[in-house]
Short mmCIF file of C-alpha atoms in Angstrom, two decimals:
data_model
loop_
_atom_site.label_atom_id
_atom_site.label_comp_id
_atom_site.label_asym_id
_atom_site.label_seq_id
_atom_site.Cartn_x
_atom_site.Cartn_y
_atom_site.Cartn_z
CA MET T 1 9.31 -36.67 241.95
CA PHE T 2 11.11 -34.49 244.47
CA PHE T 3 13.79 -37.11 244.43
CA ILE T 4 14.72 -37.00 240.92
CA ILE T 5 14.24 -33.23 240.81
CA PHE T 6 17.36 -33.88 243.70
CA LYS T 7 19.26 -36.30 241.93
CA ILE T 8 18.94 -33.89 238.50
CA PHE T 9 20.10 -30.74 240.72
CA SER T 10 23.19 -33.37 242.60
CA LEU T 11 24.39 -33.98 239.34
CA ILE T 12 23.66 -30.77 236.91
CA LEU T 13 24.79 -28.48 239.94
CA PRO T 14 28.42 -29.53 240.57
CA LEU T 15 28.74 -30.26 236.89
CA LEU T 16 28.15 -26.52 236.26
CA ILE T 17 30.49 -25.50 239.56
CA SER T 18 33.26 -27.95 237.75
CA ILE T 19 32.38 -25.66 234.36
CA ALA T 20 32.96 -22.51 235.51
CA TYR T 21 36.62 -23.35 238.00
CA MET T 22 37.71 -25.41 234.44
CA THR T 23 37.81 -22.25 233.33
CA LEU T 24 40.10 -20.37 235.62
CA ALA T 25 41.82 -23.63 236.14
CA GLU T 26 42.79 -23.04 232.15
CA ARG T 27 43.47 -20.04 232.33
CA LYS T 28 45.68 -19.93 235.52
CA VAL T 29 47.37 -23.51 233.73
CA MET T 30 48.65 -21.90 230.53
CA ALA T 31 49.59 -18.60 232.57
CA SER T 32 51.84 -20.14 234.58
CA ILE T 33 53.08 -21.95 231.51
CA GLN T 34 53.59 -19.29 229.75
CA ARG T 35 55.60 -17.52 233.03
CA ARG T 36 52.53 -14.89 233.95
CA LYS T 37 49.53 -14.57 237.13
CA GLY T 38 46.63 -15.64 234.96
CA PRO T 39 43.72 -14.51 236.71
CA ASP T 40 44.11 -12.70 240.68
CA ILE T 41 42.75 -9.51 241.08
CA VAL T 42 38.32 -10.64 241.16
CA GLY T 43 38.35 -13.01 245.40
CA VAL T 44 41.43 -14.48 246.48
CA PHE T 45 43.80 -15.72 243.98
CA GLY T 46 41.17 -14.69 241.30
CA LEU T 47 38.73 -17.86 242.53
CA LEU T 48 36.02 -15.36 242.18
CA GLN T 49 36.86 -14.65 238.90
CA PRO T 50 34.67 -17.22 236.68
CA LEU T 51 31.35 -16.03 239.16
CA ALA T 52 32.25 -12.49 237.64
CA ASP T 53 32.62 -13.28 233.77
CA GLY T 54 29.05 -15.40 234.60
CA LEU T 55 27.66 -12.41 235.99
CA LYS T 56 29.52 -10.18 233.29
CA LEU T 57 27.59 -12.65 230.58
CA PHE T 58 24.29 -12.61 232.43
CA VAL T 59 23.75 -9.04 232.32
CA LYS T 60 25.43 -8.20 229.20
CA GLU T 61 22.07 -7.17 226.49
CA THR T 62 21.50 -10.44 224.24
CA ILE T 63 21.56 -8.53 220.21
CA LEU T 64 20.03 -10.64 217.52
CA PRO T 65 21.43 -9.91 214.48
CA SER T 66 18.15 -8.58 211.73
CA SER T 67 18.99 -10.90 209.61
CA ALA T 68 19.43 -13.99 211.12
CA ASN T 69 16.71 -16.50 211.79
CA ILE T 70 15.54 -15.69 215.06
CA ASN T 71 14.00 -18.33 216.54
CA ILE T 72 16.38 -20.95 215.91
CA PHE T 73 19.30 -18.98 216.17
CA ILE T 74 18.16 -18.74 219.78
CA LEU T 75 17.57 -22.67 220.15
CA ALA T 76 20.91 -23.32 218.62
CA PRO T 77 23.06 -23.29 222.51
CA ILE T 78 20.59 -23.93 224.68
CA LEU T 79 19.74 -27.12 222.42
CA THR T 80 23.47 -27.26 222.49
CA PHE T 81 23.77 -26.46 225.94
CA LEU T 82 21.42 -29.22 226.74
CA LEU T 83 23.15 -31.94 224.98
CA ALA T 84 26.04 -31.89 227.35
CA LEU T 85 23.96 -32.07 230.18
CA LEU T 86 21.88 -34.77 229.63
CA ALA T 87 25.08 -37.45 228.72
CA TRP T 88 26.15 -37.28 232.09
CA CYS T 89 22.79 -39.02 233.03
CA VAL T 90 24.80 -41.94 232.30
CA ILE T 91 28.27 -41.68 233.01
CA PRO T 92 28.86 -43.38 236.95
CA PHE T 93 30.98 -41.39 239.82
CA SER T 94 31.28 -45.05 241.81
CA GLU T 95 29.28 -47.55 242.10
CA GLY T 96 26.01 -47.54 242.18
CA LEU T 97 26.26 -43.40 242.38
CA VAL T 98 25.05 -43.27 238.76
CA PHE T 99 21.62 -40.84 237.52
CA SER T 100 20.65 -44.08 235.24
CA ASP T 101 22.43 -46.92 234.83
CA LEU T 102 21.03 -48.00 232.09
CA ASN T 103 22.37 -51.29 229.97
CA VAL T 104 23.31 -49.66 226.63
CA GLY T 105 24.89 -46.63 228.52
CA VAL T 106 27.14 -46.44 225.66
CA LEU T 107 25.35 -46.11 222.80
CA TYR T 108 23.29 -43.95 224.49
CA LEU T 109 26.65 -41.86 225.03
CA LEU T 110 27.21 -41.84 221.01
CA ALA T 111 23.40 -41.06 220.22
CA ILE T 112 23.12 -37.48 222.19
CA SER T 113 27.31 -37.13 221.16
CA SER T 114 25.74 -37.42 217.64
CA LEU T 115 23.27 -35.35 218.25
CA GLY T 116 25.56 -32.35 219.60
CA VAL T 117 26.32 -31.65 214.93
CA TYR T 118 22.84 -30.11 214.94
CA GLY T 119 22.99 -27.59 217.19
CA ILE T 120 26.55 -26.05 215.59
CA ILE T 121 25.29 -26.19 212.11
CA ILE T 122 21.46 -24.50 213.23
CA ALA T 123 23.94 -21.74 214.98
CA GLY T 124 25.92 -21.81 211.89
CA TRP T 125 23.03 -21.45 209.21
CA SER T 126 20.82 -19.40 211.02
CA SER T 127 23.13 -16.22 211.73
CA ASN T 128 23.27 -16.12 208.13
CA SER T 129 27.09 -15.09 208.43
CA LYS T 130 29.29 -16.60 205.70
CA TYR T 131 31.72 -16.49 208.77
CA ALA T 132 29.51 -18.11 210.94
CA PHE T 133 28.15 -20.68 208.25
CA LEU T 134 31.93 -21.48 207.19
CA GLY T 135 32.63 -22.18 211.03
CA ALA T 136 29.63 -24.08 211.09
CA LEU T 137 30.81 -26.88 208.19
CA ARG T 138 33.83 -27.18 209.84
CA SER T 139 32.80 -28.01 212.85
CA THR T 140 30.64 -30.71 212.13
CA ALA T 141 33.04 -32.01 209.39
CA GLN T 142 35.51 -32.73 211.61
CA MET T 143 33.26 -33.71 214.88
CA ILE T 144 31.40 -36.64 212.24
CA SER T 145 34.99 -37.47 211.14
CA TYR T 146 36.02 -38.47 214.47
CA GLU T 147 32.56 -40.07 215.65
CA VAL T 148 33.94 -42.90 213.62
CA SER T 149 37.55 -43.62 214.63
CA ILE T 150 36.15 -42.68 218.39
CA GLY T 151 33.07 -45.38 217.76
CA LEU T 152 36.09 -47.95 216.84
CA ILE T 153 38.21 -47.65 219.45
CA ILE T 154 35.19 -47.77 221.53
CA ILE T 155 34.18 -51.61 220.59
CA THR T 156 37.50 -52.46 221.38
CA VAL T 157 36.98 -51.26 224.72
CA LEU T 158 34.01 -53.47 224.40
CA LEU T 159 35.26 -56.70 223.63
CA CYS T 160 37.30 -57.03 226.37
CA ALA T 161 34.72 -55.58 229.10
CA GLY T 162 31.47 -57.83 226.84
CA SER T 163 28.72 -55.49 228.12
CA LEU T 164 27.91 -52.01 227.46
CA ASN T 165 26.78 -50.73 230.34
CA PHE T 166 29.29 -48.16 231.96
CA SER T 167 29.47 -49.89 235.86
CA GLU T 168 29.80 -53.65 234.08
CA ILE T 169 33.36 -51.73 231.92
CA VAL T 170 34.44 -50.08 235.29
CA LEU T 171 34.51 -53.53 237.30
CA ALA T 172 35.95 -55.83 234.52
CA GLN T 173 38.66 -53.59 235.09
CA GLN T 174 39.20 -54.59 238.35
CA ASN T 175 42.05 -56.86 238.01
CA ILE T 176 44.50 -54.56 235.44
CA TRP T 177 43.32 -51.43 233.66
CA PHE T 178 42.27 -51.47 229.95
CA VAL T 179 44.51 -48.79 229.97
CA ILE T 180 47.71 -51.42 229.94
CA PRO T 181 46.33 -53.85 227.40
CA LEU T 182 44.80 -51.08 225.06
CA PHE T 183 47.43 -48.46 225.53
CA PRO T 184 47.84 -47.47 221.63
CA ALA T 185 44.54 -47.60 221.77
CA THR T 186 43.71 -44.99 224.30
CA VAL T 187 46.53 -42.77 222.82
CA MET T 188 44.33 -43.22 219.68
CA PHE T 189 40.70 -42.41 222.02
CA TYR T 190 43.03 -39.32 223.81
CA ILE T 191 43.67 -37.79 220.58
CA SER T 192 39.87 -37.92 219.19
CA ILE T 193 38.54 -36.49 221.95
CA LEU T 194 40.76 -33.53 221.69
CA ALA T 195 39.27 -33.34 217.90
CA GLU T 196 35.47 -34.26 218.60
CA THR T 197 35.27 -30.99 221.65
CA ASN T 198 37.23 -28.91 218.79
CA ARG T 199 40.10 -28.10 221.72
CA ALA T 200 43.51 -27.46 220.26
CA PRO T 201 45.55 -27.93 218.44
CA PHE T 202 42.61 -29.12 216.49
CA ASP T 203 40.12 -26.25 216.59
CA LEU T 204 39.82 -25.59 213.72
CA PRO T 205 36.17 -24.01 213.40
CA GLU T 206 36.92 -21.71 215.86
CA ALA T 207 40.03 -20.30 214.14
CA GLU T 208 40.29 -16.75 214.97
CA ALA T 209 42.76 -15.56 212.08
CA GLU T 210 40.63 -16.97 209.95
CA LEU T 211 36.92 -17.32 210.96
CA VAL T 212 36.68 -14.90 213.62
CA ALA T 213 35.52 -17.05 216.27
CA GLY T 214 33.60 -19.62 214.11
CA TYR T 215 30.14 -21.14 214.74
CA ASN T 216 29.27 -18.42 217.73
CA VAL T 217 30.71 -15.33 215.78
CA GLU T 218 27.37 -13.59 215.95
CA TYR T 219 26.53 -14.06 219.56
CA SER T 220 26.34 -12.87 222.11
CA ALA T 221 25.78 -12.63 226.01
CA MET T 222 24.31 -15.36 227.30
CA GLY T 223 23.84 -17.03 223.70
CA PHE T 224 27.51 -16.93 223.50
CA ALA T 225 28.24 -18.68 227.66
CA LEU T 226 25.83 -21.65 226.36
CA PHE T 227 28.01 -22.58 223.92
CA PHE T 228 30.71 -21.48 225.73
CA LEU T 229 29.30 -23.79 229.53
CA GLY T 230 28.66 -26.79 226.56
CA GLU T 231 31.94 -26.68 224.94
CA TYR T 232 33.47 -27.23 228.14
CA ALA T 233 30.84 -29.67 230.13
CA ASN T 234 32.04 -31.83 226.75
CA MET T 235 35.51 -31.98 227.33
CA ILE T 236 35.22 -32.34 231.35
CA LEU T 237 32.56 -35.63 229.78
CA MET T 238 34.56 -36.80 227.06
CA SER T 239 37.43 -36.97 229.92
CA GLY T 240 35.25 -39.45 231.91
CA LEU T 241 34.16 -41.10 229.32
CA THR T 242 38.35 -41.71 228.95
CA VAL T 243 37.94 -42.55 232.30
CA LEU T 244 35.71 -45.01 232.46
CA LEU T 245 37.03 -47.32 229.36
CA PHE T 246 40.56 -46.98 229.79
CA PHE T 247 41.30 -46.15 233.11
CA GLY T 248 39.08 -48.67 235.72
CA GLY T 249 36.66 -45.76 236.62
CA TRP T 250 36.40 -44.77 240.37
CA LEU T 251 38.94 -48.35 240.81
CA PRO T 252 42.83 -47.78 242.68
CA LEU T 253 45.14 -48.20 240.28
CA PHE T 254 46.57 -51.68 242.60
CA PRO T 255 44.11 -53.61 244.60
CA ILE T 256 46.11 -52.47 247.46
CA THR T 257 43.64 -52.99 250.72
CA PHE T 258 43.97 -49.55 252.40
CA LEU T 259 43.83 -47.48 249.59
CA PHE T 260 40.22 -48.95 249.26
CA TRP T 261 39.17 -46.82 252.35
CA ILE T 262 39.13 -43.60 249.52
CA PRO T 263 35.68 -42.87 247.89
CA GLY T 264 35.15 -44.22 244.39
CA SER T 265 34.18 -40.93 243.29
CA ILE T 266 37.93 -39.29 245.08
CA TRP T 267 39.47 -41.70 242.83
CA PHE T 268 37.63 -41.09 239.82
CA SER T 269 37.29 -36.86 239.99
CA LEU T 270 41.12 -37.46 240.68
CA LYS T 271 41.68 -39.12 236.86
CA LEU T 272 39.19 -37.01 235.64
CA THR T 273 41.37 -33.57 237.02
CA LEU T 274 44.27 -35.23 235.18
CA LEU T 275 42.90 -35.10 231.73
CA LEU T 276 41.67 -32.43 231.98
CA PHE T 277 45.43 -31.28 232.63
CA GLY T 278 45.90 -32.87 229.68
CA PHE T 279 43.48 -30.79 227.51
CA ILE T 280 44.82 -27.37 228.81
CA TRP T 281 49.13 -28.53 228.45
CA VAL T 282 48.51 -30.02 225.15
CA ARG T 283 46.45 -26.40 224.05
CA SER T 284 50.16 -24.37 225.68
CA SER T 285 51.66 -26.39 223.27
CA PHE T 286 51.34 -27.11 220.15
CA PRO T 287 50.16 -24.73 216.69
CA ARG T 288 46.98 -25.63 215.23
CA TYR T 289 47.12 -28.16 212.11
CA ARG T 290 46.20 -26.85 209.14
CA TYR T 291 42.03 -28.27 208.04
CA ASP T 292 43.75 -30.99 205.34
CA GLN T 293 46.07 -31.67 208.37
CA LEU T 294 43.09 -32.46 210.94
CA MET T 295 41.20 -34.45 207.93
CA ARG T 296 44.20 -36.47 206.38
CA LEU T 297 44.70 -37.18 210.32
CA GLY T 298 41.19 -38.18 210.89
CA TRP T 299 40.33 -40.24 207.43
CA LYS T 300 43.83 -41.92 206.64
CA ILE T 301 45.61 -42.55 210.16
CA LEU T 302 43.01 -42.78 212.65
CA LEU T 303 40.42 -44.83 211.22
CA PRO T 304 42.78 -47.50 209.41
CA LEU T 305 44.63 -47.85 212.99
CA SER T 306 41.20 -48.10 214.83
CA LEU T 307 39.86 -50.88 212.42
CA SER T 308 42.85 -52.31 212.45
CA TYR T 309 43.11 -52.85 216.17
CA ILE T 310 39.33 -54.07 216.75
CA PHE T 311 40.93 -57.35 214.16
CA LEU T 312 43.79 -57.35 216.37
CA ILE T 313 42.10 -57.35 219.84
CA SER T 314 39.13 -59.69 218.52
CA SER T 315 41.38 -62.14 217.34
CA SER T 316 43.66 -62.39 220.16
CA LEU T 317 40.43 -62.75 222.89
CA ILE T 318 39.41 -65.43 219.79
CA ILE T 319 42.67 -67.33 220.15
CA PHE T 320 42.90 -66.71 224.20
CA ASP T 321 40.20 -68.43 224.51
CA TRP T 322 40.52 -71.22 222.56
CA LEU T 323 43.84 -71.41 224.77
CA THR T 324 41.80 -71.67 228.12
#
């Protein structure tokens, strides 16, 4: 019992610290790109800024709208945050370093990420606000649309790895990372996870110019903080998923002996950090899409491409097996 509790806290605490300092890294990197300083007042180089932000949100008064459905209004951010944490149970950080090494880990992750839609739609509906409801509908439509292409792209990886277990998918990349033979799928997957996590340039549900703040416009204090933590936890989760599926997880790039003394979790963290930097870089560089462009990209471009890529990879594997 105590061992299970220890495992839970050893997973959650580093994740919460990573989320906190991800917000600082994003503000610092964006400031550098825009030739600003960024946070540099609270602590040395602004390193205590996330703690100050967290404390501010914790001590603020929670305002509950009089017209809201209070019970599910409170439930929505808790549900969103818990689902973002539950998904991490099957993510291996190194060989054997995983909370639960499920043989159907990919299915579990897809199921949990699909449930995230409920927290958002509940938040928009229970707020009893037109702006929050419009933001929730936008977000739900966007997440469902891009989950389709994410699922189809994952199928191409599963065809190559022959397993639904994340550890086995990583070990299947010992000779070559899947990003090299599946490079077009990797690009499509990265675009899809940007949209799935409601990040720029696909942050239509939170379009400040149109919807004020989207589905969480009526939230304050810890309710807003839980949505914020859930969004960044999903960013880190999707980057980790990309590392596992395409970038060899905890494996080094080349099977060179002197690189294996570096722990696998360090390799995993380095790749994860680079992909998260890409999230920030894209946000700083590209303007927001229109909603019709977003839907067109998902249904008319990524969906046909990912479907055709499944046929290409499966037929290539059959021909390769036949020739060998």
